[in-house]
Coordinates of C-alpha atoms and ligand atoms in Angstrom, one line a residue:
M1 CA 27.9 9.5 -2.1
L2 CA 24.6 11.7 -1.4
D3 CA 23.9 9.4 2.3
F4 CA 27.5 10.3 3.0
L5 CA 27.0 14.0 2.5
L6 CA 23.8 14.1 4.6
L7 CA 25.3 12.0 7.3
A8 CA 28.4 14.3 7.2
L9 CA 25.9 17.5 7.0
L10 CA 24.2 16.2 10.1
V11 CA 27.4 15.2 11.9
V12 CA 28.6 19.3 11.3
A13 CA 25.2 20.0 12.5
I14 CA 25.7 17.9 15.6
A15 CA 29.0 20.0 16.4
I16 CA 28.0 23.5 15.6
G17 CA 25.1 22.7 18.1
W18 CA 27.2 21.4 20.9
W19 CA 29.7 24.0 20.5
L20 CA 27.1 26.9 20.7
G21 CA 25.5 25.3 23.6
R22 CA 28.8 25.0 25.3
L23 CA 29.6 28.5 24.2
Q24 CA 26.4 29.8 26.0
R25 CA 26.8 27.2 29.0
V26 CA 30.6 28.3 29.6
P27 CA 31.1 31.7 28.9
L28 CA 34.0 32.2 31.2
V29 CA 35.6 29.6 32.6
R30 CA 37.8 28.0 30.1
N31 CA 39.5 24.6 30.2
S32 CA 40.9 24.1 26.5
Q33 CA 41.3 20.6 26.8
Q34 CA 37.5 19.7 28.0
Q35 CA 36.5 22.1 25.4
N36 CA 38.2 20.7 22.7
M37 CA 37.5 16.9 23.3
L38 CA 33.9 16.8 22.2
P39 CA 34.3 18.6 18.8
R40 CA 37.7 16.4 18.0
D41 CA 35.7 13.2 18.8
Y42 CA 33.0 14.6 16.1
F43 CA 35.4 15.4 13.6
T44 CA 36.8 12.0 14.0
G45 CA 33.9 10.5 13.2
L46 CA 32.8 12.6 10.6
N47 CA 36.2 11.7 8.9
Y48 CA 35.4 8.0 9.6
L49 CA 32.3 8.3 7.6
L50 CA 33.9 10.5 4.8
N51 CA 36.2 7.5 4.4
E52 CA 33.1 5.1 4.2
Q53 CA 34.2 3.5 7.9
P54 CA 30.8 4.2 9.5
D55 CA 31.6 1.3 12.0
R56 CA 34.2 3.4 13.3
A57 CA 32.6 6.6 13.2
I58 CA 29.6 5.1 15.1
E59 CA 31.8 3.9 17.8
T60 CA 33.4 7.4 18.1
F61 CA 30.1 9.1 18.3
I62 CA 28.9 6.9 21.5
Q63 CA 32.1 7.6 23.1
A64 CA 31.6 11.4 22.2
L65 CA 27.8 10.9 23.9
E66 CA 29.4 10.0 27.0
V67 CA 30.6 13.0 28.0
N68 CA 27.4 15.0 26.8
S69 CA 23.7 13.4 26.5
D70 CA 22.3 16.9 25.6
T71 CA 22.5 15.6 21.6
V72 CA 19.9 12.8 21.9
D73 CA 17.6 14.0 19.4
T74 CA 20.8 14.6 16.8
H75 CA 21.6 11.0 17.8
I76 CA 18.3 9.9 16.9
A77 CA 18.2 11.4 13.8
L78 CA 21.7 9.8 13.3
G79 CA 20.4 6.4 13.8
A80 CA 17.2 7.2 11.3
L81 CA 19.5 8.0 8.6
F82 CA 21.6 4.9 8.8
R83 CA 18.3 3.1 9.0
S84 CA 16.9 5.0 5.8
R85 CA 20.2 3.6 4.0
G86 CA 19.6 0.0 5.0
E87 CA 21.8 -0.2 7.9
A88 CA 19.4 -1.1 10.5
D89 CA 22.1 -3.1 12.5
R90 CA 24.0 0.3 12.8
A91 CA 21.0 2.3 13.8
V92 CA 20.2 -0.8 16.7
R93 CA 23.8 -0.1 18.5
I94 CA 23.4 3.9 18.4
H95 CA 19.7 3.4 19.8
Q96 CA 20.6 0.7 22.5
N97 CA 23.8 2.5 23.4
L98 CA 21.2 5.6 23.9
L99 CA 18.8 3.4 25.8
A100 CA 22.0 2.6 28.3
R101 CA 22.0 6.0 29.4
P102 CA 20.8 7.0 32.8
A103 CA 20.8 10.9 31.7
L104 CA 17.6 10.4 29.4
N105 CA 14.7 11.6 30.5
A106 CA 11.1 9.1 30.3
M107 CA 10.1 10.9 27.1
Q108 CA 13.5 10.5 25.2
S109 CA 13.4 6.8 26.6
D110 CA 10.1 6.2 24.8
Q111 CA 11.2 7.9 21.7
V112 CA 14.6 5.6 21.6
Q113 CA 12.5 2.6 22.6
L114 CA 10.0 3.8 19.2
E115 CA 13.0 4.1 17.2
L116 CA 14.6 0.8 18.0
S117 CA 11.2 -1.0 17.4
R118 CA 12.0 0.2 14.0
D119 CA 15.2 -0.9 13.7
F120 CA 14.0 -4.2 14.4
L121 CA 11.1 -4.4 12.1
Q122 CA 13.4 -3.3 9.3
L123 CA 15.4 -5.9 10.3
G124 CA 12.9 -8.5 10.3
V125 CA 13.4 -9.5 14.2
L126 CA 9.4 -9.1 14.5
D127 CA 9.4 -10.7 18.2
R128 CA 11.4 -8.0 20.0
A129 CA 10.0 -5.6 18.1
E130 CA 6.6 -6.8 18.7
R131 CA 7.6 -6.7 22.8
L132 CA 9.2 -3.5 22.8
L133 CA 6.1 -2.0 21.3
Q134 CA 3.4 -3.6 23.7
Q135 CA 5.3 -2.3 26.4
L136 CA 5.3 1.4 25.1
I137 CA 1.6 1.3 24.3
R138 CA 1.2 0.0 27.9
D139 CA 3.8 2.6 29.7
T140 CA 4.1 5.7 27.7
Q141 CA 2.6 8.8 29.2
D142 CA 3.0 10.0 25.7
N143 CA 0.0 10.4 23.5
D144 CA 1.6 10.8 19.9
I145 CA 4.1 8.0 20.9
R146 CA 1.4 5.8 22.0
R147 CA -0.1 6.2 18.6
S148 CA 2.8 5.9 16.7
A149 CA 3.8 2.2 18.4
K150 CA 0.2 1.4 17.6
R151 CA 1.0 2.2 13.9
L152 CA 4.0 0.4 14.3
L153 CA 2.4 -3.0 15.4
V154 CA -0.4 -2.5 13.3
D155 CA 2.2 -2.8 10.5
L156 CA 3.7 -5.4 12.2
F157 CA 0.4 -7.6 12.6
E158 CA 0.1 -7.0 8.6
R159 CA 3.3 -8.3 8.0
E160 CA 2.7 -11.6 10.0
R161 CA -1.1 -11.9 8.5
E162 CA -2.4 -11.6 12.1
W163 CA -5.7 -9.6 11.0
Q164 CA -7.8 -10.1 14.6
Q165 CA -4.6 -9.2 16.2
A166 CA -4.4 -6.0 13.9
L167 CA -7.9 -4.9 14.3
D168 CA -7.5 -5.1 18.0
V169 CA -4.3 -2.8 18.0
A170 CA -6.6 -0.2 15.8
S171 CA -9.5 -0.5 17.6
P172 CA -11.3 1.8 18.2
Q173 CA -8.8 5.3 18.6
L174 CA -6.9 4.9 15.4
M175 CA -9.6 3.6 13.1
R176 CA -11.5 6.6 14.5
Q177 CA -8.8 9.1 13.8
E178 CA -7.6 7.8 10.5
E179 CA -9.2 7.2 7.2
D180 CA -6.3 5.0 6.1
M181 CA -6.7 2.7 9.1
R182 CA -10.2 2.4 8.5
R183 CA -9.8 1.2 4.8
A184 CA -7.2 -1.0 6.3
A185 CA -9.8 -2.4 9.0
A186 CA -12.0 -3.5 6.3
H187 CA -9.5 -5.3 4.1
W188 CA -8.7 -6.9 7.4
L189 CA -11.8 -8.3 8.0
C190 CA -12.6 -9.3 4.4
E191 CA -9.2 -11.4 4.9
L192 CA -10.8 -13.0 8.1
A193 CA -14.0 -13.4 5.9
Q194 CA -11.8 -15.6 3.3
Q195 CA -10.4 -17.9 6.1
H196 CA -13.9 -18.5 7.2
L197 CA -14.8 -19.3 3.7
E198 CA -11.7 -21.5 3.2
S199 CA -13.3 -23.4 6.3
A200 CA -16.7 -23.6 4.7
S201 CA -18.3 -21.1 7.5
P202 CA -20.2 -18.8 5.1
S203 CA -22.5 -17.4 7.3
L204 CA -19.2 -16.5 9.8
A205 CA -17.9 -14.8 6.4
R206 CA -20.8 -12.9 5.6
K207 CA -20.4 -11.6 9.1
H208 CA -17.4 -10.1 8.9
L209 CA -18.1 -8.8 5.4
R210 CA -20.9 -6.8 6.6
Q211 CA -19.1 -5.4 9.3
A212 CA -16.1 -4.5 6.6
L213 CA -19.0 -2.3 4.9
T214 CA -20.0 -0.7 8.5
T215 CA -16.0 0.2 9.2
D216 CA -15.8 1.4 5.3
P217 CA -18.9 1.8 3.5
A218 CA -16.8 2.1 0.4
C219 CA -15.0 -1.2 0.5
V220 CA -15.5 -2.8 -3.0
R221 CA -13.8 -5.9 -1.4
A222 CA -16.6 -7.1 0.8
N223 CA -19.3 -6.7 -1.7
W224 CA -16.8 -8.7 -4.2
L225 CA -16.4 -11.3 -1.8
L226 CA -20.4 -11.1 -1.1
A227 CA -21.1 -11.4 -4.6
N228 CA -18.5 -14.9 -4.9
I229 CA -20.8 -16.5 -1.7
E230 CA -23.8 -15.6 -3.5
R231 CA -22.4 -17.4 -6.7
E232 CA -21.4 -20.4 -4.7
A233 CA -24.7 -20.7 -3.4
G234 CA -26.6 -20.8 -6.9
N235 CA -28.4 -17.6 -6.0
Y236 CA -27.4 -15.3 -9.2
K237 CA -30.2 -12.8 -8.3
A238 CA -28.8 -11.9 -5.4
E239 CA -25.2 -12.0 -6.8
I240 CA -26.6 -9.1 -9.3
R241 CA -27.7 -7.1 -6.5
V242 CA -24.7 -7.1 -5.1
L243 CA -22.2 -6.7 -8.2
R244 CA -24.2 -4.0 -9.0
R245 CA -23.6 -2.1 -6.0
I246 CA -20.0 -1.9 -6.7
P247 CA -19.9 1.1 -9.3
E248 CA -22.1 2.9 -6.9
Q249 CA -18.9 2.5 -4.6
S250 CA -16.5 3.2 -6.8
Q251 CA -16.8 3.6 -10.6
G252 CA -13.2 3.1 -11.1
F253 CA -14.3 -0.8 -10.3
T254 CA -16.6 -1.3 -13.2
P255 CA -14.5 -3.4 -15.4
I256 CA -14.1 -6.1 -12.7
V257 CA -17.8 -6.4 -12.3
L258 CA -18.9 -7.0 -15.7
K259 CA -18.1 -10.6 -16.4
P260 CA -19.5 -11.8 -13.4
L261 CA -22.5 -9.7 -14.1
R262 CA -22.8 -11.3 -17.4
D263 CA -22.3 -14.8 -16.2
A264 CA -25.2 -14.6 -13.5
Y265 CA -27.5 -13.3 -16.3
L266 CA -26.6 -15.9 -18.6
K267 CA -27.1 -18.5 -16.0
L268 CA -30.6 -17.2 -15.3
E269 CA -31.1 -17.0 -19.3
D270 CA -32.2 -13.4 -19.0
E271 CA -30.6 -12.2 -22.3
E272 CA -32.3 -8.9 -22.1
G273 CA -31.6 -7.8 -18.5
L274 CA -28.0 -8.1 -18.9
E275 CA -28.0 -5.9 -21.7
Q276 CA -30.1 -3.7 -20.2
S277 CA -27.6 -4.0 -17.3
L278 CA -24.5 -3.0 -18.8
R279 CA -26.2 -0.1 -20.9
L280 CA -26.8 1.4 -17.7
L281 CA -23.4 0.6 -16.5
N282 CA -21.7 2.3 -19.5
E283 CA -23.9 5.3 -19.4
P284 CA -21.9 7.5 -16.7
M285 CA -18.5 6.3 -17.9
P286 CA -18.0 4.2 -21.1
H287 CA -16.2 0.9 -20.7
I288 CA -15.2 -0.7 -24.0
S289 CA -15.4 -4.2 -21.9
A290 CA -19.0 -3.3 -21.3
V291 CA -19.6 -2.2 -25.2
I292 CA -18.1 -5.5 -26.3
M293 CA -20.3 -7.6 -24.1
I294 CA -23.3 -5.4 -25.4
A295 CA -22.2 -6.2 -29.1
Q296 CA -22.1 -10.1 -28.1
S297 CA -25.5 -10.3 -26.8
M298 CA -26.7 -8.4 -29.8
I299 CA -24.8 -11.4 -31.7
R300 CA -26.5 -13.9 -29.8
R301 CA -29.8 -12.7 -30.5
G302 CA -29.1 -12.5 -34.2
D303 CA -28.5 -8.9 -34.8
H304 CA -25.0 -9.1 -36.0
A305 CA -25.3 -5.6 -37.9
G306 CA -26.9 -4.1 -35.0
A307 CA -23.7 -5.1 -33.4
T308 CA -21.0 -3.7 -35.9
A309 CA -22.7 0.1 -35.9
F310 CA -23.0 0.0 -32.2
A311 CA -19.7 -1.3 -31.4
V312 CA -18.4 1.5 -34.4
E313 CA -20.6 4.2 -32.6
Q314 CA -19.2 3.7 -29.5
V315 CA -15.2 3.3 -30.6
N316 CA -15.7 6.7 -32.5
A317 CA -17.2 8.0 -29.5
N318 CA -14.4 7.0 -27.1
P319 CA -11.6 5.3 -29.3
S320 CA -9.3 2.7 -27.6
L321 CA -6.9 0.1 -28.5
R322 CA -8.9 -2.8 -27.4
G323 CA -12.4 -1.1 -29.1
I324 CA -10.1 -1.2 -32.5
D325 CA -9.2 -4.9 -31.8
Y326 CA -13.0 -5.9 -31.2
L327 CA -14.0 -4.0 -34.5
M328 CA -11.2 -6.3 -36.3
D329 CA -12.5 -9.4 -34.5
L330 CA -16.0 -8.0 -36.0
Y331 CA -15.1 -7.7 -39.2
L332 CA -13.1 -10.8 -39.6
L333 CA -16.4 -12.8 -38.5
D334 CA -17.8 -11.5 -42.0
R335 CA -15.9 -13.1 -45.1
S336 CA -17.5 -10.6 -47.3
V337 CA -15.4 -7.6 -46.0
P338 CA -12.5 -7.1 -48.1
Q339 CA -8.5 -7.2 -47.0
H340 CA -9.2 -9.9 -45.3
E341 CA -6.0 -11.2 -44.5
N342 CA -4.6 -7.5 -43.9
I343 CA -6.8 -6.8 -41.1
A344 CA -6.1 -10.5 -39.6
L345 CA -2.3 -9.1 -39.8
L346 CA -3.5 -5.9 -38.2
Q347 CA -5.0 -7.5 -35.4
Q348 CA -2.4 -10.0 -34.4
H349 CA -0.3 -6.9 -33.9
I350 CA -2.8 -5.2 -31.5
S351 CA -3.7 -8.5 -30.0
K352 CA 0.2 -8.7 -29.1
R353 CA 0.3 -5.1 -27.6
L354 CA -3.0 -5.3 -25.6
D355 CA -2.1 -8.8 -24.0
A356 CA 1.3 -7.0 -22.9
L357 CA -0.4 -4.2 -21.4
P358 CA -1.3 -3.9 -17.6
R359 CA -4.8 -4.0 -16.4
F360 CA -4.5 -2.9 -12.7
R361 CA -2.7 0.0 -11.2
C362 CA -2.0 1.5 -7.7
Q363 CA -3.3 5.1 -7.3
R364 CA -0.7 5.7 -4.7
C365 CA 2.6 4.3 -6.1
G366 CA 2.0 3.6 -9.5
F367 CA 2.9 0.3 -9.3
S368 CA 1.0 -2.0 -12.4
G369 CA 0.1 -5.1 -13.1
M370 CA -2.3 -8.1 -14.7
Q371 CA -3.7 -9.0 -11.6
L372 CA -6.1 -7.4 -9.0
H373 CA -3.9 -7.0 -5.4
W374 CA -6.5 -5.3 -2.8
H375 CA -2.8 -4.9 -0.9
C376 CA -0.4 -2.9 -3.1
P377 CA 2.7 -5.4 -3.1
R378 CA 4.8 -2.4 -3.7
C379 CA 3.1 0.8 -1.5
R380 CA 1.6 -2.0 0.8
S381 CA -1.6 0.2 0.7
W382 CA -5.0 -1.5 0.8
G383 CA -7.7 -1.1 -2.1
S384 CA -5.5 1.6 -3.9
V385 CA -4.7 -0.9 -7.1
K386 CA -7.5 -0.2 -9.4
P387 CA -8.4 -1.3 -13.4
I388 CA -7.0 0.5 -15.6
N389 CA -9.6 2.7 -17.8
D390 CA -7.4 4.5 -20.5
L391 CA -6.9 4.7 -23.9
E392 CA -5.2 1.6 -24.6
S393 CA -6.3 -0.7 -22.2
E394 CA -10.0 -0.2 -22.1
Ligands
ZN401 ZN1 1.0 1.3 -4.3

């Protein structure tokens, strides 16, 4: 209903705009039949809209446009409104009808083509959208329209997972001007690197990852993939070096580094190096996963009491559900602790709660889940999903 109200308001605005324009242009000569024709069409259209008959409303507006094409911008807005209501097919009809008007100047025609390509994108008719956008980028004289067309084409190539083509469109102008575009481009390079890894070409993958880091030095994923390459090759020292760069790029990503870091140190049988590394990571921002790994390392070295004391001290300083869960683990290991069954029962409840908690959240749109997505499935922004580091999860 709110949408219809918006549409209705828009149509009233068109009618008033037309009527005022008419008054200014023809102050003396009055031809009542001609003057009344357009508002009547608009109000008929408005009536159809209010009666939820959008197709008949569109027909009426299209007829009205044949008399006067001064209202192109408002008709573009009407099309955009239909598109935002998920009715891109109706928007296509409005925009195609506009394009057929010989009265459009070059810039208006470019604008309508841009809108039409947005309609096709929403309808999933990607080949037609691509053709229109390529043509616009080539022919338009307007820089703003060219930039918008490039952004839409990048969006289209992202959907088709055509990473190299997205890079070709965005480079160099969009990448120079827009930080979001640079961040996205680094991820496209990571996608290309992953394809090379799948076809067993690690040297080409490395090349793309280095390029990704030049494009966006904060690209965590590039170092994450470089670390994977080193691990696959058995270069654990190199893997550790790369992994330790990730918290320097973004402290929030520390939790994803911990497990591979521990595994690499264990492969090297370097328990001391592991503990030192974990303590360094835990210093600037406490992470319960790091605390747990430090305690586990102490236990492996036979210091059970020291591990418990350390974990208690850390959980007291930074209470968290996962920390309490781990303390219970430690108490359960010690058969001399009283109320053993009760602790086990409590821990069951906490574990169930922890298992149901999301681990990652998008900083842009709030989407959360158990998996790390480099490309947010909801808002489609790159690198915005990060590990959750709050009282419950971490
Ligand atoms: Zn998001």
